[in-house]
Coordinates of N, CA and C in Angstrom, one line a residue:
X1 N -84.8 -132.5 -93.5 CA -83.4 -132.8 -93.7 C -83.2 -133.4 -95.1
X2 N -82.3 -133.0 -95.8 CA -82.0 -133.3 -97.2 C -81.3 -134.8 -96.8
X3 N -82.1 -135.9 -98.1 CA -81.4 -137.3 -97.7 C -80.6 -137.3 -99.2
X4 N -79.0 -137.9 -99.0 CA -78.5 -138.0 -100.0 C -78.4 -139.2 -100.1
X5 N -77.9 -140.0 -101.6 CA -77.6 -141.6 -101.6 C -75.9 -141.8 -102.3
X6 N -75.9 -142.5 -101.6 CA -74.4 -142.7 -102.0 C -73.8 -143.8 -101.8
X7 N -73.6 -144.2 -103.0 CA -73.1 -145.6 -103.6 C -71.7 -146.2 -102.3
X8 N -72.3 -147.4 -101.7 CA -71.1 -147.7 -100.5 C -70.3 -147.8 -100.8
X9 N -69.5 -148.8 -102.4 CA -68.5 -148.7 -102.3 C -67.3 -147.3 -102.6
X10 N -68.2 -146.2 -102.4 CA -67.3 -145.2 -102.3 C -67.5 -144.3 -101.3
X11 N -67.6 -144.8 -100.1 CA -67.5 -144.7 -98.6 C -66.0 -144.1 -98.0
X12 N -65.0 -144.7 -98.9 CA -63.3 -144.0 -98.6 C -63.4 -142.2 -98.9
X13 N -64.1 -141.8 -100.4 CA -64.2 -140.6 -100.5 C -65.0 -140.0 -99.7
X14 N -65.8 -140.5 -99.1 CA -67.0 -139.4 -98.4 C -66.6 -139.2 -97.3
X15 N -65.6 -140.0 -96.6 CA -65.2 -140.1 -95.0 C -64.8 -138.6 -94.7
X16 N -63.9 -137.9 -95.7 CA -64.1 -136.9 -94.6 C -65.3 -135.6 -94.8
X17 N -66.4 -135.8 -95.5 CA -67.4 -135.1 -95.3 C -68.0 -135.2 -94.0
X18 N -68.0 -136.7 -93.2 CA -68.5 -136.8 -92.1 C -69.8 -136.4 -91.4
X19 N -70.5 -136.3 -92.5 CA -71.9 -135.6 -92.2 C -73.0 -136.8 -91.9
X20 N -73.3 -136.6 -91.2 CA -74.6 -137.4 -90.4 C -75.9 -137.8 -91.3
X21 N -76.6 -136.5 -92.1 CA -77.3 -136.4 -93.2 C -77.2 -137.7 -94.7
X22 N -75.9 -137.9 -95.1 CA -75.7 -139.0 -95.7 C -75.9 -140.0 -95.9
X23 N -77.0 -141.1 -96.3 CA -77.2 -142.4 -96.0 C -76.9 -143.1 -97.1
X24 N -75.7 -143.9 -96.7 CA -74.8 -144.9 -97.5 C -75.9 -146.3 -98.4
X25 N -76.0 -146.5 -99.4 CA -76.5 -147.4 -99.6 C -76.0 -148.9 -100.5
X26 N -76.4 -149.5 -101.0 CA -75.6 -150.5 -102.2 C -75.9 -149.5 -103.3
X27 N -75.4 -150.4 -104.1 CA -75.3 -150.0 -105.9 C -77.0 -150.0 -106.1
X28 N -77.6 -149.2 -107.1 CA -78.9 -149.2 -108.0 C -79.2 -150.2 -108.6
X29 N -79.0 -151.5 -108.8 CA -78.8 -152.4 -109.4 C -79.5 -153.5 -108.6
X30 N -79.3 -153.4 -106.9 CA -79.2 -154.5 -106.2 C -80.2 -154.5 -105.2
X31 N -80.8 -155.4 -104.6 CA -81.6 -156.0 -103.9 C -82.1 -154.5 -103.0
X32 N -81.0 -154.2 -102.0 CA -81.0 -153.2 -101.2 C -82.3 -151.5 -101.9
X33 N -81.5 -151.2 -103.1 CA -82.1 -150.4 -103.9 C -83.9 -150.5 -103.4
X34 N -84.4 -151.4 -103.8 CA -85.8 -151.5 -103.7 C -86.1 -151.9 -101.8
X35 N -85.6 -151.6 -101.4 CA -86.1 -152.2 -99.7 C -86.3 -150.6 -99.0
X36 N -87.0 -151.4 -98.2 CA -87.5 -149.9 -96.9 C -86.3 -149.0 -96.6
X37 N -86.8 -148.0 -95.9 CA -86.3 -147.2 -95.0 C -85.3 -148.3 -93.5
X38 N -86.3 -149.3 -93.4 CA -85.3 -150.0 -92.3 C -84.1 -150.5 -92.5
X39 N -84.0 -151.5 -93.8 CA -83.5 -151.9 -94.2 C -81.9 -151.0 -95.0
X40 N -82.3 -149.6 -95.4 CA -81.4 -148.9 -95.3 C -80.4 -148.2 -93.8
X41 N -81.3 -148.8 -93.1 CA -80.3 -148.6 -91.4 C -79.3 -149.3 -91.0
X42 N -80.0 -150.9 -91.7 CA -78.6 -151.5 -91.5 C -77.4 -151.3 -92.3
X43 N -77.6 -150.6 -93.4 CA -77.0 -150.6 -93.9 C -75.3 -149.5 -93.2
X44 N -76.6 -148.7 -92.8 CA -75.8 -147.0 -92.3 C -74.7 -147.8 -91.1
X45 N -75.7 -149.1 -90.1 CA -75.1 -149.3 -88.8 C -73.8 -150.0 -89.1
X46 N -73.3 -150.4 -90.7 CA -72.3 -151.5 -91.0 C -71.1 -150.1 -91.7
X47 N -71.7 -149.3 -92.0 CA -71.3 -148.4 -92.7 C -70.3 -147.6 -91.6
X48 N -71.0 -146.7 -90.4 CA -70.0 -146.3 -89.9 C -69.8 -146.6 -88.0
X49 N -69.1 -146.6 -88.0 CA -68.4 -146.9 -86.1 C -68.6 -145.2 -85.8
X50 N -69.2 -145.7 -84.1 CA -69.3 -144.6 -83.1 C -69.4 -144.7 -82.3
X51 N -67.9 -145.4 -81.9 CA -67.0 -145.4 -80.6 C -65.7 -145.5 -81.2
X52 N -64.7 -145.3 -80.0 CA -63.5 -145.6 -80.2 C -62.5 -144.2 -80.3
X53 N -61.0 -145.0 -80.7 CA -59.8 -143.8 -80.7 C -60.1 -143.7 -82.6
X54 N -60.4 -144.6 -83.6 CA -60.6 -143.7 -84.8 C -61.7 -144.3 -85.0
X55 N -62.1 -143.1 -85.6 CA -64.1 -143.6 -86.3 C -64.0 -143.0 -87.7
X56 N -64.3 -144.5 -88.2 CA -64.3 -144.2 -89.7 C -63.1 -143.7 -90.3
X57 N -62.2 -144.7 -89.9 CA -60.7 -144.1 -90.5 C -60.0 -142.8 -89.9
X58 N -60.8 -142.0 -89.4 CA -60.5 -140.4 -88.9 C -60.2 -140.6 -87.2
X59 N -59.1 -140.0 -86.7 CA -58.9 -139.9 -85.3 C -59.7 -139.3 -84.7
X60 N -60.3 -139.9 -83.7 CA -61.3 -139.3 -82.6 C -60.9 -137.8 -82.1
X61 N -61.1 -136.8 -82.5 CA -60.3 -135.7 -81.8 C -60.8 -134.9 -80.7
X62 N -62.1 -135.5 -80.5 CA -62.8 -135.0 -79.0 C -62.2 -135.8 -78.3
X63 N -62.0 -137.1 -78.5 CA -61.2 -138.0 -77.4 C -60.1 -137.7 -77.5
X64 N -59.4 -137.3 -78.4 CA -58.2 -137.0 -77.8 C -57.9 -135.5 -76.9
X65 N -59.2 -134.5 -77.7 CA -58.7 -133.9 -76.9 C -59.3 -133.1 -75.6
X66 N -60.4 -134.2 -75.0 CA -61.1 -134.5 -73.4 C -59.2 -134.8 -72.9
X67 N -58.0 -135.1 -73.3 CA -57.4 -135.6 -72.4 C -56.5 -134.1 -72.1
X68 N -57.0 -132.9 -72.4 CA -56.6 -131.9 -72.0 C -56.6 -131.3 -70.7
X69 N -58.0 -131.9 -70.3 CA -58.2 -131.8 -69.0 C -57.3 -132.2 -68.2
X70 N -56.4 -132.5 -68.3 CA -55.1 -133.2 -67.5 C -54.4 -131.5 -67.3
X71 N -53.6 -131.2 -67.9 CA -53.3 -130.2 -67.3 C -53.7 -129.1 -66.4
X72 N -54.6 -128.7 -66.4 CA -55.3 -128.2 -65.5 C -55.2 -128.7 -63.6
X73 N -55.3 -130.0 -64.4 CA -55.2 -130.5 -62.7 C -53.8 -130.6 -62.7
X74 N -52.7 -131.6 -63.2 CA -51.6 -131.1 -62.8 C -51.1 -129.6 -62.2
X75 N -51.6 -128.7 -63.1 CA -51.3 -127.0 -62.8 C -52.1 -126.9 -61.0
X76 N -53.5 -127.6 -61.1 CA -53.7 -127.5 -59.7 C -53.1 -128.1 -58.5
X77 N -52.7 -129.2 -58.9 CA -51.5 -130.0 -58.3 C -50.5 -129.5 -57.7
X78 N -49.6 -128.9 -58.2 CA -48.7 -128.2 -58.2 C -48.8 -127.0 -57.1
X79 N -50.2 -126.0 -57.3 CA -50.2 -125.0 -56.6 C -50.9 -125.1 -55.5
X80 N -51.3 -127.0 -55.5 CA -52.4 -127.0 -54.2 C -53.6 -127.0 -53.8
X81 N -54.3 -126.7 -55.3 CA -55.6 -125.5 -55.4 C -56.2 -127.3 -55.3
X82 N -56.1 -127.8 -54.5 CA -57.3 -129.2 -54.5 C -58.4 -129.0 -55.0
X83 N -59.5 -128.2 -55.0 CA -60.6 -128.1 -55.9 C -60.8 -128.3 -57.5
X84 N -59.5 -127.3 -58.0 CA -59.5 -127.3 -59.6 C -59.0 -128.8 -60.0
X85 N -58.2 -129.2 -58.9 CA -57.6 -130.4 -59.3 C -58.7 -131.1 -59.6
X86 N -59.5 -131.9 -58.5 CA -60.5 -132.5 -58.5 C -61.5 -132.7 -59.7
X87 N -61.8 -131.2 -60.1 CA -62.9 -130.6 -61.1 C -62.4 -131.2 -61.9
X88 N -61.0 -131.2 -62.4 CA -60.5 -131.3 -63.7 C -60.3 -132.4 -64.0
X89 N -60.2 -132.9 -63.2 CA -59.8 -135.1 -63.2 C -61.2 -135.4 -63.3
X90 N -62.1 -134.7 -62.8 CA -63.4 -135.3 -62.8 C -63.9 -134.9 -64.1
X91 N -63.7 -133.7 -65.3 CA -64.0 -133.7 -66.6 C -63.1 -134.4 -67.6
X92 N -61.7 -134.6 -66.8 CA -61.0 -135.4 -67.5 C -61.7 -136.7 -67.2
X93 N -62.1 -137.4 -67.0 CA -62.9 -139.0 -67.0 C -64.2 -138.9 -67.5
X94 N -64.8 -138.3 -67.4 CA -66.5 -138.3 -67.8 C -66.1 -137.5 -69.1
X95 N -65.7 -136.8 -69.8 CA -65.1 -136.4 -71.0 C -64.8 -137.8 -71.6
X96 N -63.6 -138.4 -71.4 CA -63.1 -139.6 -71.9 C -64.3 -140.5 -72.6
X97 N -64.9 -140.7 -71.2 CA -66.0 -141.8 -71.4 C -66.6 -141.5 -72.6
X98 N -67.0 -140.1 -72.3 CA -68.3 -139.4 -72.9 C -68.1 -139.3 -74.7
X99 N -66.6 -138.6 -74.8 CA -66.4 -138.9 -76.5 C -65.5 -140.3 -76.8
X100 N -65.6 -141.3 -76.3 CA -65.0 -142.6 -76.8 C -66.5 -142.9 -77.5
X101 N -67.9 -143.0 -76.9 CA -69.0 -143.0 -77.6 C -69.4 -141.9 -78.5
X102 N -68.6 -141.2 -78.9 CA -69.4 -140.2 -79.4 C -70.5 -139.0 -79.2
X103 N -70.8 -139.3 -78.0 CA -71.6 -138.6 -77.3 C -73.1 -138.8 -77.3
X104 N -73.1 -140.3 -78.0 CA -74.0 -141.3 -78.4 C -74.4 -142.6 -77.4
X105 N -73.9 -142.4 -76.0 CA -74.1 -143.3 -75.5 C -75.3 -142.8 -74.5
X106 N -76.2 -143.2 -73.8 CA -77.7 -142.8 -73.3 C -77.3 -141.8 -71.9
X107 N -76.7 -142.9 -71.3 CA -76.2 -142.4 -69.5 C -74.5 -141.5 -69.6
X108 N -73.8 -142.1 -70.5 CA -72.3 -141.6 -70.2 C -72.3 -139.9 -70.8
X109 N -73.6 -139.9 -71.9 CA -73.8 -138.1 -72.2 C -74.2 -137.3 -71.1
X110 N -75.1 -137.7 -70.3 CA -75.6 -137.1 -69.6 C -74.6 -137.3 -68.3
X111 N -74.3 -137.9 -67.5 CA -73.0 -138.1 -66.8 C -72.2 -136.7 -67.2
X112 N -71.9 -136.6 -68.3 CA -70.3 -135.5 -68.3 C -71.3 -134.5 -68.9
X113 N -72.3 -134.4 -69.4 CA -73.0 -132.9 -69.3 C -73.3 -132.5 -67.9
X114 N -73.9 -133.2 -67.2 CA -74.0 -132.6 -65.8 C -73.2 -132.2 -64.8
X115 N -72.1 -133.1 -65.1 CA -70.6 -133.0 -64.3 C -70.1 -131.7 -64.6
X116 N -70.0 -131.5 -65.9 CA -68.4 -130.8 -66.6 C -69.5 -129.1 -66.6
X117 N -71.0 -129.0 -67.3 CA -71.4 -127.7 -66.7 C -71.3 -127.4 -65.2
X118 N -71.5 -128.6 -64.2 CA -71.9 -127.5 -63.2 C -70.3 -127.1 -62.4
X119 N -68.9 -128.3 -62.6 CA -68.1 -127.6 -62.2 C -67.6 -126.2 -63.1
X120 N -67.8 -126.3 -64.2 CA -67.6 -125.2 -65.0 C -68.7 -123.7 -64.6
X121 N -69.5 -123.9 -64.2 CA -70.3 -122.7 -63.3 C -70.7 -122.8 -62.0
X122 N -69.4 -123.6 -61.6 CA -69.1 -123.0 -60.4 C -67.6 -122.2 -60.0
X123 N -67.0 -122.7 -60.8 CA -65.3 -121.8 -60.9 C -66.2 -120.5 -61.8
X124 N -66.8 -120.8 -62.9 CA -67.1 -119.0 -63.0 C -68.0 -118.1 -62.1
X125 N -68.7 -118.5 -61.7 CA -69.7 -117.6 -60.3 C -68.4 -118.1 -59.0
X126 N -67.6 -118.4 -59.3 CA -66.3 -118.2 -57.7 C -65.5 -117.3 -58.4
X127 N -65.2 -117.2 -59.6 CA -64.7 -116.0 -60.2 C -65.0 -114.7 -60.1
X128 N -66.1 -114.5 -60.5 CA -67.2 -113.6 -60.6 C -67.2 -112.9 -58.8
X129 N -68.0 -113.7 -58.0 CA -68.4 -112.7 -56.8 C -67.3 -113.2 -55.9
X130 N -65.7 -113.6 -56.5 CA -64.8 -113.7 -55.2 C -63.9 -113.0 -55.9
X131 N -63.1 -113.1 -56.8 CA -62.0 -113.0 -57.5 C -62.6 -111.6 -58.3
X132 N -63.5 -111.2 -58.7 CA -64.1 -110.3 -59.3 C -63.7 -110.1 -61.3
X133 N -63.3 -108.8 -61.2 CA -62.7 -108.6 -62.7 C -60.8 -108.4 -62.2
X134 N -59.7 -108.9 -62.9 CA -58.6 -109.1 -63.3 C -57.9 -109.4 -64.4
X135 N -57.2 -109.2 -65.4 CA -56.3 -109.7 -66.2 C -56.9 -111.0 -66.7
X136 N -56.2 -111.9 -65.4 CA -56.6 -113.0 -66.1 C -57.6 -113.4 -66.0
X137 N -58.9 -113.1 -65.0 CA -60.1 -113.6 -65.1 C -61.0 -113.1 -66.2
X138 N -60.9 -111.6 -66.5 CA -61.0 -111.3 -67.7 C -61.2 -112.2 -68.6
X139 N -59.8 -112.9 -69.3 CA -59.6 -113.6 -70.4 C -60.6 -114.7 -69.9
X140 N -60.4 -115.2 -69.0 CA -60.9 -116.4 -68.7 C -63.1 -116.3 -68.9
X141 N -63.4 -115.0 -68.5 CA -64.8 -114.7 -68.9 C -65.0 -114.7 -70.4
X142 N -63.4 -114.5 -71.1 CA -64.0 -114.0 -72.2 C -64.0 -115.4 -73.4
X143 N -63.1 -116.4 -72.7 CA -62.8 -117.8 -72.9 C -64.0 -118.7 -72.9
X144 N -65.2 -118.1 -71.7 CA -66.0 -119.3 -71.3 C -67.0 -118.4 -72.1
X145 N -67.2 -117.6 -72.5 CA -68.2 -116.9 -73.9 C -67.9 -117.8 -75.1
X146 N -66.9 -117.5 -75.7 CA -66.2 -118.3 -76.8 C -66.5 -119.6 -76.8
X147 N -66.4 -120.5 -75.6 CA -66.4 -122.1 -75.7 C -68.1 -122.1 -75.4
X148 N -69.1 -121.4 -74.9 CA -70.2 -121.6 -75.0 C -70.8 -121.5 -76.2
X149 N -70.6 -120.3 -77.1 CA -70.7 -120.0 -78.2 C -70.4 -121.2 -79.1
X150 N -69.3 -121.5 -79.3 CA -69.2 -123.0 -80.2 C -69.5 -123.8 -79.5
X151 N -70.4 -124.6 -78.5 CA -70.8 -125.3 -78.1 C -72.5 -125.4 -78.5
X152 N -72.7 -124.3 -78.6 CA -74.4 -123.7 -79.2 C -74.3 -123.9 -80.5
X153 N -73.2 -123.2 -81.4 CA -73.2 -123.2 -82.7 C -72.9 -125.1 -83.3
X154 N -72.2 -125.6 -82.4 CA -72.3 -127.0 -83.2 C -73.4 -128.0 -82.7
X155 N -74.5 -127.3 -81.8 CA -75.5 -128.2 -81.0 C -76.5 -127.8 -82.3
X156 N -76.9 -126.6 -82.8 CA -77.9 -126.2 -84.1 C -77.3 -127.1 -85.6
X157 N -76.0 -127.5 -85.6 CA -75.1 -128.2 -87.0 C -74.6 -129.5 -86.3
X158 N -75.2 -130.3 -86.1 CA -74.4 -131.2 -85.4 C -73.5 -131.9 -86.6
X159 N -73.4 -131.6 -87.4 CA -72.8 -132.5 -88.6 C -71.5 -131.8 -88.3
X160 N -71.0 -130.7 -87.8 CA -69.5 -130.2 -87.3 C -68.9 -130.6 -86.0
X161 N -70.1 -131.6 -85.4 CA -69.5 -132.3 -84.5 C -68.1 -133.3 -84.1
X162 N -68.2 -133.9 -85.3 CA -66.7 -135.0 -85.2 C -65.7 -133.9 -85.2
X163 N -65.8 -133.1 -86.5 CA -64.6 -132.2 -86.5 C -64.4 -131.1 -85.6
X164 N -65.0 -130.6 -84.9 CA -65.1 -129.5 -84.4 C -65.3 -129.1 -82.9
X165 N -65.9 -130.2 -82.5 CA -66.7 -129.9 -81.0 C -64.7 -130.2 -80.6
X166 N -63.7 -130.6 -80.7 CA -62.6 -130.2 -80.0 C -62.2 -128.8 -79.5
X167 N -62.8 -128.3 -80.6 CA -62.2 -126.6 -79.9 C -63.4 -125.8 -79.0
X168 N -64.4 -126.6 -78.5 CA -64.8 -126.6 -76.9 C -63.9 -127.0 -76.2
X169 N -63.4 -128.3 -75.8 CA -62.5 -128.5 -74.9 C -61.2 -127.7 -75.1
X170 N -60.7 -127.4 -76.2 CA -59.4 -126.2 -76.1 C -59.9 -125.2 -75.4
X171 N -61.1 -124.6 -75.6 CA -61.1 -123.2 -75.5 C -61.4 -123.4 -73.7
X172 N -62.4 -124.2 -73.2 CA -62.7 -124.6 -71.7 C -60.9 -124.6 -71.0
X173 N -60.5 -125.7 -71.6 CA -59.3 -125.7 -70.5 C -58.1 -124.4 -70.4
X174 N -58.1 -123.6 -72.0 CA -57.4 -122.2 -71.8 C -57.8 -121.6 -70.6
X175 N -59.6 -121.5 -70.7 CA -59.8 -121.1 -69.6 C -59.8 -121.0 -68.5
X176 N -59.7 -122.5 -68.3 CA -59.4 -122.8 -66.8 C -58.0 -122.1 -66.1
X177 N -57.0 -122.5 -66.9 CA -55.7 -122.4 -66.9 C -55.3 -121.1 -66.4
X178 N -56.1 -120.0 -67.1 CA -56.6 -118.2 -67.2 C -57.2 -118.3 -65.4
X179 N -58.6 -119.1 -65.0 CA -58.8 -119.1 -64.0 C -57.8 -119.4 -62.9
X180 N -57.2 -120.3 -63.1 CA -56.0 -120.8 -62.2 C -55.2 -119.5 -61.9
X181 N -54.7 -119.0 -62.8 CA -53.5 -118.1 -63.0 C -54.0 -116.9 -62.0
X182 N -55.8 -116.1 -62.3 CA -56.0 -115.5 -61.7 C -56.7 -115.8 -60.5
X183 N -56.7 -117.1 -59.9 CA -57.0 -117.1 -58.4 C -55.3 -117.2 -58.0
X184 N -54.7 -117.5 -58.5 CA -53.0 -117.0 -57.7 C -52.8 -115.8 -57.3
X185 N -53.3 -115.1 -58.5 CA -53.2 -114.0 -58.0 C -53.9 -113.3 -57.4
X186 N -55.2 -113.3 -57.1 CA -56.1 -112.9 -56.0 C -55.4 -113.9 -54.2
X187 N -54.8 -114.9 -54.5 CA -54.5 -115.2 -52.9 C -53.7 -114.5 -52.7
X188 N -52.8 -114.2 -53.6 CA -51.1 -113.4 -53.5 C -51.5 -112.3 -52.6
X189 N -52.6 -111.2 -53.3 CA -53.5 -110.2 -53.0 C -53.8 -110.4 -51.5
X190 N -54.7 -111.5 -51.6 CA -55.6 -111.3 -50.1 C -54.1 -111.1 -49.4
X191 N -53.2 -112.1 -49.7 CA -52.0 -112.7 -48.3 C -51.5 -111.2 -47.9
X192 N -51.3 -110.3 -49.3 CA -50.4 -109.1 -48.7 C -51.2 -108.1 -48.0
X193 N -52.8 -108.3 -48.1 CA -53.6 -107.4 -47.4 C -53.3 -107.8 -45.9
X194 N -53.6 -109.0 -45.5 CA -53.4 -109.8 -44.1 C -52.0 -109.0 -43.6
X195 N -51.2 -108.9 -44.3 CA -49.5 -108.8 -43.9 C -49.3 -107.6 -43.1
X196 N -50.3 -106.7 -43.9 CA -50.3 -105.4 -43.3 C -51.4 -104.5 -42.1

């Protein structure tokens, strides 16, 4: 990993580089300059915050936008579908938790990794061998490719994480939304087969 140095008091310019790789130090001049590797930690741990609604001057945009998950369940709300509801209040909270730390907290990462995959592969294997191929499940397969894919691609760069890891949670909840839309219409289906 390439180590850069970079004079703290110009910490306002670097902020939106937001790269992890960067370690902030004092001036060349000063005490700090000549000290260990430890002693440059503290410096990094005074340097930047990782928790909260803004880190490091910049809006949390994973936390804001874990609160997407809300729609979903309202949309389930509405049609009834108690499960998706459930699912989705339950990524909507473990999401919250999970990017107010940054995704840096020991238990609250693992908490909403294990939560938010396995309800997310279970609406798509209930898609898949119940609801089959349609319209909208379609999109919705082609949604949870896309959000896995930038999920992989910023796990290998984690330095695109503050900025980026948001358009996993966009792309997940389109999906869901896609899923919702086409289990409506797979019940619509079954009901008119029953009718006849």
């Amino acid at each position: 990993m390439e180590k850069i140095e970079v004079d703290k008091n110009d910490i306002e310019n670097n902020i939106d580089n937001n790269r992890d790789d960067i370690i902030y130090t004092e001036l060349a001049n000063t005490e700090l300059a000549d000290t260990e590797l430890a002693d440059t930690e503290s410096v990094i741990e005074t340097c930047k915050t990782y928790k909260g609604l803004i880190i490091n001057g910049c809006i949390n945009r994973n936390l804001l936008s874990s609160m997407l998950f809300i729609f979903p369940a309202i949309y389930g709300y509405l049609i009834s579908y108690k499960l998706i509801m459930y699912g989705s209040i339950i990524c909507f909270f473990t999401s919250i938790v999970n990017h107010y730390f940054c995704s840096k907290h020991k238990y609250f990462r693992i908490i909403d990794i294990i939560f938010v995959n396995s309800i997310a592969l279970y609406f798509v294997f209930h898609s898949l061998f119940n609801i089959g191929f349609n319209t909208y499940s379609t999109i919705m397969y082609v949604l949870a490719l896309i959000t896995l894919s930038i999920y992989l691609y910023i796990k290998f760069k984690p330095y695109l994480y503050e900025k980026y890891y948001c358009l996993v949670h966009l792309f997940a909840v389109i999906g869901v939304m896609f899923y919702i839309r086409s289990y409506i219409m797979y019940s619509s289906l079954s009901y008119s087969y029953l009718d006849i």
